Rosetta silent file (secondary structure, phi, psi, omega in degrees, C-alpha in Angstrom):
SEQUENCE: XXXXXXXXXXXXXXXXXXXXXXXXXXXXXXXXXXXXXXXXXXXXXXXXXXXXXXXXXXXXXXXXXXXXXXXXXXXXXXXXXXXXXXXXXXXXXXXXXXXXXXXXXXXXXXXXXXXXXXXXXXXXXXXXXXXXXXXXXXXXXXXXXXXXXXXXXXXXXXXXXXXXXXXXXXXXXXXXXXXXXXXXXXXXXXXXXXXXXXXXXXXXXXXXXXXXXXXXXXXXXXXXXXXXXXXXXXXXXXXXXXXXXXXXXXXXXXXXXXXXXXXXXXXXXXXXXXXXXXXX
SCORE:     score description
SCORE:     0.000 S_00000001
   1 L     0.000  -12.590 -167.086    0.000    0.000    0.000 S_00000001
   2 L   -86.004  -24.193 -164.835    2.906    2.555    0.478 S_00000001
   3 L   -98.052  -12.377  153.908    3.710    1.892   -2.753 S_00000001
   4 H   -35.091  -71.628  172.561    0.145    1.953   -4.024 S_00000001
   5 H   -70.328    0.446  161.731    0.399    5.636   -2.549 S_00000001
   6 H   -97.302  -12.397  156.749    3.568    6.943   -3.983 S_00000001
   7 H   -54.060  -34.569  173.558    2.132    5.818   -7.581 S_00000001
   8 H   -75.254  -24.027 -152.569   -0.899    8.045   -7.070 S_00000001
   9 H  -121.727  -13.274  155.672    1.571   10.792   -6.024 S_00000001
  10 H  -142.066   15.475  176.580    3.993   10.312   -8.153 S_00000001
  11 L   -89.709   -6.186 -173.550    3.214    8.166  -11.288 S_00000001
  12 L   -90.112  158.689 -135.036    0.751   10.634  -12.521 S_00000001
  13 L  -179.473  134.850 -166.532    2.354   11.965  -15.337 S_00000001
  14 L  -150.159  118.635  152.620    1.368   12.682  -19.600 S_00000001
  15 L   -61.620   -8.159  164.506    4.459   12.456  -21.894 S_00000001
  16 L   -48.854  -68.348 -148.840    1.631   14.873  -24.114 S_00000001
  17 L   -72.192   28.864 -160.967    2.996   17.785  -21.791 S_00000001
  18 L  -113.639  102.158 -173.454    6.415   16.712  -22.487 S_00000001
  19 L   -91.381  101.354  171.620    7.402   19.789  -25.032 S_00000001
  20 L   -68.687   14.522  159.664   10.219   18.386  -27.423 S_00000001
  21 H   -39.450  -54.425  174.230   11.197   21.480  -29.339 S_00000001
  22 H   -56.303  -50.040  155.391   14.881   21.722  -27.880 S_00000001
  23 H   -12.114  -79.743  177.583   15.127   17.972  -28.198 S_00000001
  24 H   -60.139  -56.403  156.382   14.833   18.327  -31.816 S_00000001
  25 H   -16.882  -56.251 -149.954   17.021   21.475  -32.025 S_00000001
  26 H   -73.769  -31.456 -162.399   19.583   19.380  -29.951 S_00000001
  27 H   -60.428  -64.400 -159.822   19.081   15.961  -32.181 S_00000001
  28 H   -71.309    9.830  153.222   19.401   17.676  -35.283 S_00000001
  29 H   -81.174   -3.024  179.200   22.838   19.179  -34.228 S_00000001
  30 L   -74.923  176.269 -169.625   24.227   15.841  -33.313 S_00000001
  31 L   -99.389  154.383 -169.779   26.903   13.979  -35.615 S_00000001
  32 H   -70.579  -19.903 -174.289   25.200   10.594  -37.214 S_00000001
  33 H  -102.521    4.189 -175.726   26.780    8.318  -34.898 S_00000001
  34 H   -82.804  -43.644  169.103   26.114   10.379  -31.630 S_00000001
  35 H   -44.820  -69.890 -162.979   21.816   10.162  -32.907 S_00000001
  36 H   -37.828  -83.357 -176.267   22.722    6.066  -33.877 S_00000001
  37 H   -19.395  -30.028 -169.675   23.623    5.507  -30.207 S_00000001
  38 H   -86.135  -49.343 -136.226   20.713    7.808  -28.866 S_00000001
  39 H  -106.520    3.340 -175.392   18.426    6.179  -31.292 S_00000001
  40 H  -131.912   10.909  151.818   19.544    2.345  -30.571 S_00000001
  41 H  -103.541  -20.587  161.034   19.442    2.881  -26.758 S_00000001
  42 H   -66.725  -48.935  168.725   15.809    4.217  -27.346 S_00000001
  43 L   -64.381   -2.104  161.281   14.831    1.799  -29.798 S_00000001
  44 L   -91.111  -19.963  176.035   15.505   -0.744  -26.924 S_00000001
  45 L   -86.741  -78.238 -170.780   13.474    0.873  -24.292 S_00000001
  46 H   -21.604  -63.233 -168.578   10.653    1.255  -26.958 S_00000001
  47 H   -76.044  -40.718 -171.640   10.230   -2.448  -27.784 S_00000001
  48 H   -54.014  -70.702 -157.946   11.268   -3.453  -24.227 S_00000001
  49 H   -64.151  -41.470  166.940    8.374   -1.297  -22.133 S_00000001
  50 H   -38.527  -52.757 -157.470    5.898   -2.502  -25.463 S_00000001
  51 H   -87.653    3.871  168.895    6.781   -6.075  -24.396 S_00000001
  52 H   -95.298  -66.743 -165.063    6.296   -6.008  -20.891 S_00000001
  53 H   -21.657  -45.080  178.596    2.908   -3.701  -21.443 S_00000001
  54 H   -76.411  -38.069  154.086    2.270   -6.408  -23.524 S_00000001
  55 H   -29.347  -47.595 -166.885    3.537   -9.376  -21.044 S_00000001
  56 H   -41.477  -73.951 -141.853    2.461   -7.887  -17.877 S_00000001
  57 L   -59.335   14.976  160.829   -1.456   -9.388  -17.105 S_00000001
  58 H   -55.644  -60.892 -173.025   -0.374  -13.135  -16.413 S_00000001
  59 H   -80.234  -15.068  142.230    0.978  -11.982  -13.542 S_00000001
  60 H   -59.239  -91.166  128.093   -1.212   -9.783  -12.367 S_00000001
  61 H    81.563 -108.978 -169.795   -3.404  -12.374  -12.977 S_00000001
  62 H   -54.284  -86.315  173.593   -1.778  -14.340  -11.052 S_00000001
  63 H   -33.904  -49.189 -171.269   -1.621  -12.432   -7.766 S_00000001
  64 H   -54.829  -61.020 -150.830   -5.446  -11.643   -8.250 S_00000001
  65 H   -73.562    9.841  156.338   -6.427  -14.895   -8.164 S_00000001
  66 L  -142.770   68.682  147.480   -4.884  -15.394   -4.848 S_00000001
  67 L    85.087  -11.240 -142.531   -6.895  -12.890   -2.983 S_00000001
  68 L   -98.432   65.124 -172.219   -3.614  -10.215   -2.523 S_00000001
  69 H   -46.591  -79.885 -171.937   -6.182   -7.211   -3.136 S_00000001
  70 H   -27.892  -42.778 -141.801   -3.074   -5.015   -1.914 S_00000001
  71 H   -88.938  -30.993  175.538   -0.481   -6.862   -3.872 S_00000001
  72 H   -83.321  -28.671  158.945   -3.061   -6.034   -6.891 S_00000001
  73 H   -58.149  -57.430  149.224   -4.074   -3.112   -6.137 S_00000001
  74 H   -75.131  -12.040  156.592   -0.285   -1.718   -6.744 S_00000001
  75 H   -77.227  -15.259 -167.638    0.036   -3.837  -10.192 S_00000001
  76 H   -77.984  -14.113  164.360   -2.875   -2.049  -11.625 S_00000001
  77 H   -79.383   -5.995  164.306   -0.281    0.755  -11.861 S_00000001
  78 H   -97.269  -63.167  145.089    2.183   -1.257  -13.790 S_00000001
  79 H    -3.131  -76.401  159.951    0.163   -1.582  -16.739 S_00000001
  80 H   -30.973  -44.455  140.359   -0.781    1.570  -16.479 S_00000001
  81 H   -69.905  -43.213  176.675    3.075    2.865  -16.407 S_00000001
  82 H   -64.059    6.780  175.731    4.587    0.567  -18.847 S_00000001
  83 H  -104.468  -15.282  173.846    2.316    1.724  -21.313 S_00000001
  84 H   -73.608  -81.466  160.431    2.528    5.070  -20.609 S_00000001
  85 H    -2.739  -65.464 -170.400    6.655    4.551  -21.028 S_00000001
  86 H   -45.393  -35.872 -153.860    5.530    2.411  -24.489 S_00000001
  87 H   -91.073  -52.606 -139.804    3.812    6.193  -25.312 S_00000001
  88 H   -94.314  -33.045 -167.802    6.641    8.886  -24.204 S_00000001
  89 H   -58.205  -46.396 -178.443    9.392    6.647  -25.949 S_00000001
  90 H   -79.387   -5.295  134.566    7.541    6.648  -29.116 S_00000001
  91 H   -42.962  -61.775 -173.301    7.087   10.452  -28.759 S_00000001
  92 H   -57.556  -31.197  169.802   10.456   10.822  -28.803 S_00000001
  93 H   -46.292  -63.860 -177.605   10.725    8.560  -31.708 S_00000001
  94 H   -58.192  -81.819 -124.328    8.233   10.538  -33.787 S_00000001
  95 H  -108.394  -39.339  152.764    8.407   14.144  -32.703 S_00000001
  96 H   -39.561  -90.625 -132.785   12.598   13.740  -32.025 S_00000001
  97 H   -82.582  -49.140 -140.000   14.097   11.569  -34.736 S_00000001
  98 L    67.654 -148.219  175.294   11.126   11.626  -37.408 S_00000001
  99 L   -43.484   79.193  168.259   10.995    8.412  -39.244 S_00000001
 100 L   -83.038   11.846  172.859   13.656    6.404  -37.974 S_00000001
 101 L    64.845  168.820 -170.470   12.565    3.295  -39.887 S_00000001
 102 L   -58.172  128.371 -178.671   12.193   -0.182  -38.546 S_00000001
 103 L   -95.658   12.649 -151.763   14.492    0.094  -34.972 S_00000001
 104 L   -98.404   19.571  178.058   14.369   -3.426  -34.664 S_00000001
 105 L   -61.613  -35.910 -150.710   17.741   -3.130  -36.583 S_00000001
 106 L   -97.721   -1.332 -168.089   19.242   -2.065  -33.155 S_00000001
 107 L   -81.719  114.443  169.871   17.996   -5.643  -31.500 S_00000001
 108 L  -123.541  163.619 -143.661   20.758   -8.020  -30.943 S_00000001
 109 L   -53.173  -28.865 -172.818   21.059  -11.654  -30.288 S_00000001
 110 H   -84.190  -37.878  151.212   21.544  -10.593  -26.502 S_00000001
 111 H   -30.460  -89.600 -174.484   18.646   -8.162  -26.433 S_00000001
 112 H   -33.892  -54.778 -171.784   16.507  -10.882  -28.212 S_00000001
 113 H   -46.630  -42.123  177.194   17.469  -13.642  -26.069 S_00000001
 114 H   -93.511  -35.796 -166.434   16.108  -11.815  -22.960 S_00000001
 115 H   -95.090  -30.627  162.820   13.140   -9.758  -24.803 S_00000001
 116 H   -92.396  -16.183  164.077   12.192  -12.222  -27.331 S_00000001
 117 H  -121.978  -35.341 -164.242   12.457  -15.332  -25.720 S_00000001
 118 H   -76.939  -74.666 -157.619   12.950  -15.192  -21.572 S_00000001
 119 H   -78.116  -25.998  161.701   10.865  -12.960  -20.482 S_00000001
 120 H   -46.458  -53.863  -94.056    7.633  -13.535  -22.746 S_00000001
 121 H  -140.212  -32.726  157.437    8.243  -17.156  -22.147 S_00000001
 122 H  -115.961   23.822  144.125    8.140  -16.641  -18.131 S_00000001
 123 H   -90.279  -33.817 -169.485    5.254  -14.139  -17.971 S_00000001
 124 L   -76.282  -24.148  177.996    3.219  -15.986  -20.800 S_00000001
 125 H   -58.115  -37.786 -173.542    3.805  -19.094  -18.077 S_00000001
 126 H   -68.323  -23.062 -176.190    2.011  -17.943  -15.209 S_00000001
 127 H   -72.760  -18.342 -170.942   -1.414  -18.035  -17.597 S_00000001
 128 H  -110.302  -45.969  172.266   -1.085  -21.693  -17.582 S_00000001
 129 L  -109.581   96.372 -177.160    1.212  -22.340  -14.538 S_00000001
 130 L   -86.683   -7.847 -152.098    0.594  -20.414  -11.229 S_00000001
 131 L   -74.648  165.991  173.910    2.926  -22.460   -8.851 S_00000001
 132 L   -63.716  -17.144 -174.718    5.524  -20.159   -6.622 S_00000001
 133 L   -85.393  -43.170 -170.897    8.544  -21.714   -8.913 S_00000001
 134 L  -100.436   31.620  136.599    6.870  -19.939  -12.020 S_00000001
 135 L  -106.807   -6.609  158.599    6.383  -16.948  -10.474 S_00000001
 136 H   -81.724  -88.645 -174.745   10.053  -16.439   -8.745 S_00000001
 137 H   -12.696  -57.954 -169.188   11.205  -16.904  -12.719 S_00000001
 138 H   -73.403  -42.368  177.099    8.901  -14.467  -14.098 S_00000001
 139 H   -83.228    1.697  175.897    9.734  -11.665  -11.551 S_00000001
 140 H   -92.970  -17.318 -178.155   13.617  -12.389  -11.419 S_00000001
 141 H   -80.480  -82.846 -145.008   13.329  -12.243  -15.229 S_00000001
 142 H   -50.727  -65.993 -175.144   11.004   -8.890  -15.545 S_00000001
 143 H   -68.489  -76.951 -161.644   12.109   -6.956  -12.067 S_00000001
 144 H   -69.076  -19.748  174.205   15.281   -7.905  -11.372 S_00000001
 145 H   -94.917  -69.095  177.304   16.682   -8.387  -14.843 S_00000001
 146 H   -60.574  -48.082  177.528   14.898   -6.286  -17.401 S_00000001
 147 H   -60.481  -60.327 -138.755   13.966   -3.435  -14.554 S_00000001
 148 L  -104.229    3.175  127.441   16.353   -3.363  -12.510 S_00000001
 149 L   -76.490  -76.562 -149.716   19.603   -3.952  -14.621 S_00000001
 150 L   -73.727   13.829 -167.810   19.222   -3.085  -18.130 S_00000001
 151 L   -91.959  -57.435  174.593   16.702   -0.528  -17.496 S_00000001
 152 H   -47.379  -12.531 -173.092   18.747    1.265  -14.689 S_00000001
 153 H   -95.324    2.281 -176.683   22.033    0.506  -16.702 S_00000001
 154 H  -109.550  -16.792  178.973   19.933    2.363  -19.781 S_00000001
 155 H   -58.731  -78.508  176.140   18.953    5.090  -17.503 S_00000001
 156 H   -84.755   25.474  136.884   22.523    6.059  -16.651 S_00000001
 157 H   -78.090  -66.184  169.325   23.473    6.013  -20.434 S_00000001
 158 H   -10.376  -70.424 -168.153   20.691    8.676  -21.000 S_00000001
 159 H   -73.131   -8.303  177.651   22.043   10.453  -18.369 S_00000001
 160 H   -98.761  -23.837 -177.858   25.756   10.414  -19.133 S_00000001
 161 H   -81.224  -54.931  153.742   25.214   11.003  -22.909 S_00000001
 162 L   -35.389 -107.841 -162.510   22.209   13.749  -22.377 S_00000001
 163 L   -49.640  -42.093  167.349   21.893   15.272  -19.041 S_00000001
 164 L   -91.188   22.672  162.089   25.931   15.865  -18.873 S_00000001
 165 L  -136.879   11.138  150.444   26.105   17.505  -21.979 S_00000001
 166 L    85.957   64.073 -170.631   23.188   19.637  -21.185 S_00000001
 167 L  -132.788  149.323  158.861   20.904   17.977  -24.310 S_00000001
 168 L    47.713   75.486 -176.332   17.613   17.161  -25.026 S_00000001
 169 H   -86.875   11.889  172.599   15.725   18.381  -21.461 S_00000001
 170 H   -75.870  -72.688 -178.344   12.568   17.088  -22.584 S_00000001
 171 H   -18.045  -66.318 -166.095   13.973   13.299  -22.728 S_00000001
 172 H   -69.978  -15.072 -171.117   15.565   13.916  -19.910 S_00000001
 173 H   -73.827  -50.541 -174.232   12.904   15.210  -17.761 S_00000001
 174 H   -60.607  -18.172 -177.124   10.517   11.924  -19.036 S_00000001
 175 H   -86.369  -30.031  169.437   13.506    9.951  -18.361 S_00000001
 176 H   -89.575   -9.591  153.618   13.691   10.807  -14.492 S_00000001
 177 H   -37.678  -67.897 -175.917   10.048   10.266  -14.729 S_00000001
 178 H   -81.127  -27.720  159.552   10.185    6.698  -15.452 S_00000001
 179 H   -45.631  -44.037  174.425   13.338    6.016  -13.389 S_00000001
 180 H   -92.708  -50.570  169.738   10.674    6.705  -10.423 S_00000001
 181 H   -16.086  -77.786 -163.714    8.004    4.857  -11.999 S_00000001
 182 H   -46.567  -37.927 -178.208   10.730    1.940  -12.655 S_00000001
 183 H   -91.504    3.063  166.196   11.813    1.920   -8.750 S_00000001
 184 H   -80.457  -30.144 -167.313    8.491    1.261   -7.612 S_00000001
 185 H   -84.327  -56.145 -163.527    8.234   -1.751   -9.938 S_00000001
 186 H   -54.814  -38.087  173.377   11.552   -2.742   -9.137 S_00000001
 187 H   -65.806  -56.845  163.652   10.982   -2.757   -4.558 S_00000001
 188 H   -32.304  -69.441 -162.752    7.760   -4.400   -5.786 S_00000001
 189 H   -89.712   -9.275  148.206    9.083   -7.586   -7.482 S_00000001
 190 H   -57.160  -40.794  168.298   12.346   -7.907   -5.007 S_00000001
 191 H  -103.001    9.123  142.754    9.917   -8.220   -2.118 S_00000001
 192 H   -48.424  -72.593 -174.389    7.637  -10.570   -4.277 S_00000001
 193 H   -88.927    6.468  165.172   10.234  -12.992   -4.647 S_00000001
 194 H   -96.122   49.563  167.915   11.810  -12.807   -1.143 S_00000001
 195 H  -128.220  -39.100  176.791    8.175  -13.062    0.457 S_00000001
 196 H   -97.631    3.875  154.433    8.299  -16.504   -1.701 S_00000001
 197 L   -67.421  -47.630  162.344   11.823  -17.514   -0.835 S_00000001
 198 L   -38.734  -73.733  168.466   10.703  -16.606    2.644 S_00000001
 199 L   -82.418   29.259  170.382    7.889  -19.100    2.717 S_00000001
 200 L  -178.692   92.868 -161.639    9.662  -21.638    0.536 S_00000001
 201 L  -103.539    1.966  150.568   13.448  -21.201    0.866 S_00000001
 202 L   -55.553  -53.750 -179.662   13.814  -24.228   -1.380 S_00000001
 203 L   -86.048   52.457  147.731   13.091  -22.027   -4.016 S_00000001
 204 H  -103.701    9.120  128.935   16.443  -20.127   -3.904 S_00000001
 205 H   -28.988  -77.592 -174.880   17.754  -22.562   -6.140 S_00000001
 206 H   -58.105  -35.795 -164.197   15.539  -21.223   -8.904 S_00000001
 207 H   -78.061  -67.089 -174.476   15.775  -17.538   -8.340 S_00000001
 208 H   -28.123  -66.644  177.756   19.608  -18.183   -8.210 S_00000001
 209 H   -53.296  -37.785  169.340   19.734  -20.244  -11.151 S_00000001
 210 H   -84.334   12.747  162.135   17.630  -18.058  -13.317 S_00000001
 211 H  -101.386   -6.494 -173.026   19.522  -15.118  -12.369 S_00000001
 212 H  -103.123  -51.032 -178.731   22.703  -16.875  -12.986 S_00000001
 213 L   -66.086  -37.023 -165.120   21.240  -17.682  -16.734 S_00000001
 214 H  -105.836   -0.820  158.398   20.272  -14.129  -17.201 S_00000001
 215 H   -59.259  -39.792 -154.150   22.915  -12.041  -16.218 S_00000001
 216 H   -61.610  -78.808 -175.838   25.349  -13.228  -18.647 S_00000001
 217 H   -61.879  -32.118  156.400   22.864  -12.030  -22.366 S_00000001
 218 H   -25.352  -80.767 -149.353   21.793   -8.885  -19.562 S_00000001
 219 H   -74.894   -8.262 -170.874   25.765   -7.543  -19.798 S_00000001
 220 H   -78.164  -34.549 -177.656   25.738   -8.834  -23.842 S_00000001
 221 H   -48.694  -84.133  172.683   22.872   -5.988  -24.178 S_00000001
 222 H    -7.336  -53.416  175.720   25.117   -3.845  -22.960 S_00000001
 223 H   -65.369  -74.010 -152.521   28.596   -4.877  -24.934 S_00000001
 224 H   -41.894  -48.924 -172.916   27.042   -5.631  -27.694 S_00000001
 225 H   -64.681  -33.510  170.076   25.501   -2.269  -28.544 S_00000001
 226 H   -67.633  -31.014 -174.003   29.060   -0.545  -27.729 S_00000001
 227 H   -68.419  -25.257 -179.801   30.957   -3.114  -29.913 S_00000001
 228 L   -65.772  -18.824 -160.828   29.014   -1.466  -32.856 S_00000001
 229 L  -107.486  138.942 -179.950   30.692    2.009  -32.508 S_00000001
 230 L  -171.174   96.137   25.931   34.670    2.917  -32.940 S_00000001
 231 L   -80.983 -163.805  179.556   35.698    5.472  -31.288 S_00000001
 232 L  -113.073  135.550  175.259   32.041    5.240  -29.311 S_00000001
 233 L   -52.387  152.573  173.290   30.304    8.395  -29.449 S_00000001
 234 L    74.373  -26.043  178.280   30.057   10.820  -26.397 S_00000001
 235 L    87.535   15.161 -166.026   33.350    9.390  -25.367 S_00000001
 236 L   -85.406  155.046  172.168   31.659    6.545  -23.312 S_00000001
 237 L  -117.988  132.577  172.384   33.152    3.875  -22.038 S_00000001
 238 H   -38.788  -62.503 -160.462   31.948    0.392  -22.038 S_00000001
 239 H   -85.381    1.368  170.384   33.488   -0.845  -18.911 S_00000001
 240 H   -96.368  -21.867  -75.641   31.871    1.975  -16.734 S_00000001
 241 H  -169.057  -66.651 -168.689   28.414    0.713  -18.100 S_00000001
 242 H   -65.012  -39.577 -177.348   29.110   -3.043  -17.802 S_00000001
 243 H   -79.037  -24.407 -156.348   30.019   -2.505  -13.889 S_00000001
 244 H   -83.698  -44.951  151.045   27.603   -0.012  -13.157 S_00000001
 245 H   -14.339  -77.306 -170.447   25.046   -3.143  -14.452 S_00000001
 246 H   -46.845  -46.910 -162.237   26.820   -5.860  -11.961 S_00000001
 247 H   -58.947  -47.203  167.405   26.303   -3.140   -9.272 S_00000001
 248 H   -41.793  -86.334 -179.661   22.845   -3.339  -10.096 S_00000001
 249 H   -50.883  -19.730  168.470   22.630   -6.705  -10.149 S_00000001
 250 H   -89.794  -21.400 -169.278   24.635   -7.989   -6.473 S_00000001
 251 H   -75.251  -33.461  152.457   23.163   -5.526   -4.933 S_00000001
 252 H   -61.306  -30.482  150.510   19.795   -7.123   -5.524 S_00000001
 253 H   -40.167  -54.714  142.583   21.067  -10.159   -5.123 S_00000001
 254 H   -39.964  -49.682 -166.055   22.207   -9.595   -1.965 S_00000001
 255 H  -101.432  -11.777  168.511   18.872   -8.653   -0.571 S_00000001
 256 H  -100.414  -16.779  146.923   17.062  -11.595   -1.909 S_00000001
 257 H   -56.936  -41.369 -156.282   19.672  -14.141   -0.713 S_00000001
 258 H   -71.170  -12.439 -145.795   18.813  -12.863    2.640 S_00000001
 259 H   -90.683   14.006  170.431   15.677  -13.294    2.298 S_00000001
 260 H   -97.071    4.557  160.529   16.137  -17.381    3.106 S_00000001
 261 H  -150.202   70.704  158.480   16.605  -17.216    6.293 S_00000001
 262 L  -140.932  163.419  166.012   14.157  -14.137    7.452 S_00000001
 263 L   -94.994  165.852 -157.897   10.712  -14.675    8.240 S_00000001
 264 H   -81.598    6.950  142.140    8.075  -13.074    6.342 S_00000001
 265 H   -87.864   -8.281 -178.403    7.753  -10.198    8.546 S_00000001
 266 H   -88.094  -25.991  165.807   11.624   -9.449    8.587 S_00000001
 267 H   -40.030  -69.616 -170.245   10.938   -9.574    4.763 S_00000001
 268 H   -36.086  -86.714 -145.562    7.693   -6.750    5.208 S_00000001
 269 H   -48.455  -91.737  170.841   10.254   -4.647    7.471 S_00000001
 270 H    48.105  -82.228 -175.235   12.846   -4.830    5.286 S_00000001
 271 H   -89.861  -17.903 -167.040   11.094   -3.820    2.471 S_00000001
 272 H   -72.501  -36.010  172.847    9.252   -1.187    4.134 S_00000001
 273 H   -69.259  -32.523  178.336   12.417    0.657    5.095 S_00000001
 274 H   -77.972   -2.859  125.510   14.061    0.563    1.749 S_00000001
 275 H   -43.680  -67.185  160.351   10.700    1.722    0.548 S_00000001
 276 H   -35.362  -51.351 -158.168   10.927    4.887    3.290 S_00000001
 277 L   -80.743  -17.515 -160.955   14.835    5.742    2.202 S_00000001
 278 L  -103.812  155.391 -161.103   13.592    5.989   -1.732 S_00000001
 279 L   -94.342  -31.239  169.553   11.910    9.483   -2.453 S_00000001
 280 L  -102.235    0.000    0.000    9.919    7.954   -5.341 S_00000001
């Protein structure tokens, strides 16, 4: 419910009011490979935040159907923000870029691997399969993988390519926008699966193991898309990028191992304080 009430308070939001004039000023002064980069870390958001919008209702779903009015009552706002995301990216596409043509150019076997096969393939599960095993999968794939590495590791590319070269303040303003959106989703599906490692601490074997599978094509998003560029635009480097990712990823890690020897109110607290410390 806390997080129910920071969604009302701070998810509402209209990427309409988001006025991209400057944007486009700034885009069309960039050099063609400083836009590719801009336009193939966008075109990655775009299709991702489609494919959870599209992904999402298994699991919601799934939680409905076993009475966790609360726990449902705060997913009806994930639908409801990825699609809104699905909306401001493809502003920028349009009203930025123009026509950028099919983006799906920018998709690579490590992107696909997680967006085209993993995570449809453990949210489309839960419609069929309900058990606590296919729901630890589906949220260490969506929250802990897609959210809360490659989104946050796409996040702080924005912001080191953008925001520190004083470009495109529309983006960026919709871009700290969704970053708070994105950490509600993300405290959401960390204490989802330690509330079911917590009552069934067999299954940290699975979260481990699928997090262990999915790290690996996670840091290839990453690589890959820098291996296209030489020098790499912006001056970034790949190896601040790849770590800032891992950082992501142990540190969540970390808080859901713990969660196999707490009880499911040491979970609640937990979560409630790390909930308390975040602003969004």
């Amino acid at each position: 419910m806390k997080l129910f009430e920071k969604a009302k308070k701070f998810g509402i939001w209209n990427p309409s009011d988001l006025d991209f004039t400057q944007d486009k000023a700034d885009w069309d002064k960039l050099a063609p490979d400083e836009q590719d980069v801009i336009l193939r870390l966008t075109s990655q958001f775009q299709a991702g935040e489609e494919a959870v919008t599209l992904d999402l209702l298994p699991l919601i779903m799934t939680i409905a159907k076993e009475g966790r009015i609360e726990e449902e009552l705060f997913l009806t706002t994930f639908l409801w923000e990825e699609a809104k995301h699905t909306d401001f990216f493809n502003r920028f596409l349009v009203d930025v870029t123009g026509d950028p043509g099919d983006v799906s150019r920018y998709h690579l076997p490590s992107y696909k691997q997680i967006f085209y096969e993993a995570l449809p393939q453990a949210l489309d599960r839960l419609a069929t399969d309900s058990s606590v095993e296919a729901q630890v999968i589906a949220s260490v794939t969506y929250n802990m993988i897609v959210e809360g590495v490659l989104a946050e590791t796409g996040y702080h590319t924005y912001y080191t390519t953008l925001r520190n070269n004083d470009l495109m303040p529309a983006t960026c303003e919709g871009i700290d926008r969704l970053k708070q959106d994105e950490s509600r989703h993300i405290a959401y599906g960390i204490y989802l699966i330690s509330r079911l490692i917590s009552e069934n601490p067999d299954l940290w074997e699975t979260a481990e193991n699928t997090m262990n599978a999915l790290i690996t094509p996670a840091l290839g998003v990453v690589t890959e898309a820098f291996d296209q560029y030489d020098p790499i635009p912006f001056g970034l480097n790949p190896d601040d990028f790849t770590a800032y990712a891992m950082m992501q990823f142990q540190k969540r890690y970390q808080r859901i191992e713990q969660s196999r020897d707490l009880s499911l109110e040491a979970v609640q607290a937990m979560t409630h304080e790390a909930i308390d410390k975040d602003d969004a």
